[in-house]
Amino acid sequence: MQKQKHQKVKSLNTTKKPIGGKGDRLIKHPSIYVGKSPLDRYGVFTDDVIEKGEIIEECIIPYELIATENRVLIYYRFPYWQEGKHSMPLGYAAVFNNGEQENANIRPYFDIKRELVIFEAIKKIEPGEELLWKYTDKVLNK
């Protein structure tokens, strides 16, 4: 099956509104897709260049938090900014695979005010490349 080609996005970063001035819509980079990963079952890839600093995706944090001692979805949950709590963001958050320091190309951070986890490119990402973040890095407030 042929991959669908997405329209090139000029820039999606935290200092600019999403294209079209739709400030009430969350960002999901139009070139990302979920596919089979050589690392672990499935992963998130791009079929177009993503520049350093572009937003990959803004993921909603559900209101219900998971207590740290609860082992439900232990491999997919995120540390939360409240001590002793975890969250399970919606979107592709749980599908991004782990990358060591040298090949991690995205970074997540919390936007506490908007209750989002935001994934940002930390270096240029080429077409066909899998999007990876280093799981041991702390998810920081920005």
mmCIF file of C-alpha atoms in Angstrom:
data_model
loop_
_atom_site.group_PDB
_atom_site.id
_atom_site.type_symbol
_atom_site.label_atom_id
_atom_site.label_comp_id
_atom_site.label_asym_id
_atom_site.label_seq_id
_atom_site.Cartn_x
_atom_site.Cartn_y
_atom_site.Cartn_z
ATOM 1 C CA MET A 1 0.000 0.000 0.000
ATOM 2 C CA GLN A 2 1.346 3.431 -0.929
ATOM 3 C CA LYS A 3 1.886 5.936 1.898
ATOM 4 C CA GLN A 4 -0.244 9.038 1.817
ATOM 5 C CA LYS A 5 1.889 12.157 1.269
ATOM 6 C CA HIS A 6 1.132 14.955 3.699
ATOM 7 C CA GLN A 7 1.302 18.654 2.986
ATOM 8 C CA LYS A 8 4.580 20.284 4.114
ATOM 9 C CA VAL A 9 4.265 22.401 7.244
ATOM 10 C CA LYS A 10 6.375 25.562 7.334
ATOM 11 C CA SER A 11 6.763 25.796 11.105
ATOM 12 C CA LEU A 12 4.888 24.596 14.132
ATOM 13 C CA ASN A 13 6.598 25.815 17.280
ATOM 14 C CA THR A 14 5.427 26.976 20.668
ATOM 15 C CA THR A 15 5.802 30.652 19.825
ATOM 16 C CA LYS A 16 3.424 30.547 16.860
ATOM 17 C CA LYS A 17 -0.268 29.739 16.609
ATOM 18 C CA PRO A 18 -1.201 26.621 14.641
ATOM 19 C CA ILE A 19 -1.539 27.214 10.896
ATOM 20 C CA GLY A 20 -4.880 28.776 10.032
ATOM 21 C CA GLY A 21 -5.056 30.696 13.298
ATOM 22 C CA LYS A 22 -6.973 27.891 15.026
ATOM 23 C CA GLY A 23 -5.701 28.639 18.550
ATOM 24 C CA ASP A 24 -8.328 26.324 20.049
ATOM 25 C CA ARG A 25 -7.015 23.243 18.219
ATOM 26 C CA LEU A 26 -4.215 20.978 19.353
ATOM 27 C CA ILE A 27 -1.218 20.446 17.098
ATOM 28 C CA LYS A 28 -0.428 17.101 15.470
ATOM 29 C CA HIS A 29 2.311 17.362 12.869
ATOM 30 C CA PRO A 30 0.743 16.326 9.535
ATOM 31 C CA SER A 31 3.648 14.109 8.457
ATOM 32 C CA ILE A 32 3.657 11.666 11.394
ATOM 33 C CA TYR A 33 2.161 8.196 11.307
ATOM 34 C CA VAL A 34 2.231 4.943 13.314
ATOM 35 C CA GLY A 35 3.980 2.009 11.664
ATOM 36 C CA LYS A 36 5.859 -1.218 12.441
ATOM 37 C CA SER A 37 9.056 -0.474 14.366
ATOM 38 C CA PRO A 38 12.282 -2.469 14.339
ATOM 39 C CA LEU A 39 12.644 -1.468 18.013
ATOM 40 C CA ASP A 40 9.360 -2.589 19.596
ATOM 41 C CA ARG A 41 6.174 -3.581 17.757
ATOM 42 C CA TYR A 42 4.959 -0.138 16.639
ATOM 43 C CA GLY A 43 6.422 3.351 16.633
ATOM 44 C CA VAL A 44 5.857 6.847 15.264
ATOM 45 C CA PHE A 45 7.560 7.862 12.005
ATOM 46 C CA THR A 46 7.578 10.813 9.641
ATOM 47 C CA ASP A 47 7.225 10.845 5.872
ATOM 48 C CA ASP A 48 8.558 14.415 5.587
ATOM 49 C CA VAL A 49 11.337 16.489 7.152
ATOM 50 C CA ILE A 50 10.626 17.843 10.628
ATOM 51 C CA GLU A 51 12.860 20.730 11.617
ATOM 52 C CA LYS A 52 14.419 21.244 15.050
ATOM 53 C CA GLY A 53 12.000 23.143 17.296
ATOM 54 C CA GLU A 54 8.819 22.040 15.512
ATOM 55 C CA ILE A 55 5.976 20.689 17.625
ATOM 56 C CA ILE A 56 5.312 17.024 16.861
ATOM 57 C CA GLU A 57 2.140 16.644 18.897
ATOM 58 C CA GLU A 58 0.211 18.151 21.795
ATOM 59 C CA CYS A 59 -1.305 15.336 23.895
ATOM 60 C CA ILE A 60 -4.177 15.817 26.344
ATOM 61 C CA ILE A 61 -3.672 14.657 29.927
ATOM 62 C CA PRO A 62 -6.910 13.086 31.206
ATOM 63 C CA TYR A 63 -8.235 14.392 34.528
ATOM 64 C CA GLU A 64 -7.872 11.016 36.219
ATOM 65 C CA LEU A 65 -4.309 10.482 37.445
ATOM 66 C CA ILE A 66 -2.711 7.131 38.215
ATOM 67 C CA ALA A 67 -1.187 6.593 41.680
ATOM 68 C CA THR A 68 2.524 5.711 41.474
ATOM 69 C CA GLU A 69 2.054 2.331 43.182
ATOM 70 C CA ASN A 70 -0.632 1.310 40.637
ATOM 71 C CA ARG A 71 0.973 -0.931 38.013
ATOM 72 C CA VAL A 72 -1.757 -0.462 35.372
ATOM 73 C CA LEU A 73 -0.136 0.515 32.076
ATOM 74 C CA ILE A 74 3.180 0.833 33.934
ATOM 75 C CA TYR A 75 5.197 0.864 30.696
ATOM 76 C CA TYR A 76 3.096 3.579 29.055
ATOM 77 C CA ARG A 77 2.434 6.099 31.801
ATOM 78 C CA PHE A 78 4.217 9.418 32.282
ATOM 79 C CA PRO A 79 5.479 10.998 35.492
ATOM 80 C CA TYR A 80 3.229 13.870 36.451
ATOM 81 C CA TRP A 81 4.111 17.205 38.029
ATOM 82 C CA GLN A 82 2.263 16.196 41.193
ATOM 83 C CA GLU A 83 4.366 14.031 43.512
ATOM 84 C CA GLY A 84 3.290 10.387 43.577
ATOM 85 C CA LYS A 85 1.112 10.619 40.448
ATOM 86 C CA HIS A 86 1.386 9.475 36.852
ATOM 87 C CA SER A 87 -0.664 10.299 33.766
ATOM 88 C CA MET A 88 -1.561 8.519 30.552
ATOM 89 C CA PRO A 89 -1.615 11.218 27.847
ATOM 90 C CA LEU A 90 -3.838 10.642 24.828
ATOM 91 C CA GLY A 91 -2.612 10.729 21.229
ATOM 92 C CA TYR A 92 0.644 9.096 20.115
ATOM 93 C CA ALA A 93 2.363 9.669 23.505
ATOM 94 C CA ALA A 94 2.401 5.967 24.415
ATOM 95 C CA VAL A 95 3.573 4.890 20.952
ATOM 96 C CA PHE A 96 6.835 6.887 20.804
ATOM 97 C CA ASN A 97 9.717 4.482 21.477
ATOM 98 C CA ASN A 98 12.827 4.950 23.593
ATOM 99 C CA GLY A 99 16.013 6.335 22.087
ATOM 100 C CA GLU A 100 19.380 6.685 23.760
ATOM 101 C CA GLN A 101 20.975 10.125 24.026
ATOM 102 C CA GLU A 102 22.613 9.954 20.590
ATOM 103 C CA ASN A 103 19.459 9.018 18.669
ATOM 104 C CA ALA A 104 16.707 10.700 20.698
ATOM 105 C CA ASN A 105 15.205 13.286 18.336
ATOM 106 C CA ILE A 106 12.159 14.513 20.280
ATOM 107 C CA ARG A 107 11.580 15.746 23.833
ATOM 108 C CA PRO A 108 8.359 15.821 25.850
ATOM 109 C CA TYR A 109 7.465 18.539 28.322
ATOM 110 C CA PHE A 110 4.390 19.525 30.313
ATOM 111 C CA ASP A 111 2.311 22.602 29.680
ATOM 112 C CA ILE A 112 0.654 22.613 33.109
ATOM 113 C CA LYS A 113 -1.706 25.511 32.394
ATOM 114 C CA ARG A 114 -3.160 23.788 29.308
ATOM 115 C CA GLU A 115 -2.881 20.245 30.812
ATOM 116 C CA LEU A 116 -0.843 18.890 27.903
ATOM 117 C CA VAL A 117 2.280 16.888 27.235
ATOM 118 C CA ILE A 118 3.969 18.446 24.221
ATOM 119 C CA PHE A 119 6.506 16.643 22.034
ATOM 120 C CA GLU A 120 9.071 18.852 20.292
ATOM 121 C CA ALA A 121 11.831 17.990 17.775
ATOM 122 C CA ILE A 122 15.262 18.517 19.335
ATOM 123 C CA LYS A 123 17.048 18.016 16.020
ATOM 124 C CA LYS A 124 16.184 17.713 12.337
ATOM 125 C CA ILE A 125 14.282 14.492 11.590
ATOM 126 C CA GLU A 126 14.485 12.959 8.123
ATOM 127 C CA PRO A 127 11.670 11.215 6.182
ATOM 128 C CA GLY A 128 11.271 7.576 7.231
ATOM 129 C CA GLU A 129 13.009 8.176 10.561
ATOM 130 C CA GLU A 130 11.388 6.929 13.754
ATOM 131 C CA LEU A 131 10.622 9.568 16.395
ATOM 132 C CA LEU A 132 12.305 8.647 19.685
ATOM 133 C CA TRP A 133 12.692 10.200 23.127
ATOM 134 C CA LYS A 134 14.944 9.168 25.989
ATOM 135 C CA TYR A 135 12.623 7.622 28.582
ATOM 136 C CA THR A 136 15.005 8.299 31.463
ATOM 137 C CA ASP A 137 14.893 12.064 30.843
ATOM 138 C CA LYS A 138 12.514 13.895 33.140
ATOM 139 C CA VAL A 139 9.422 15.377 31.557
ATOM 140 C CA LEU A 140 9.977 19.019 32.369
ATOM 141 C CA ASN A 141 7.698 21.959 32.861
ATOM 142 C CA LYS A 142 8.219 24.638 30.243
#
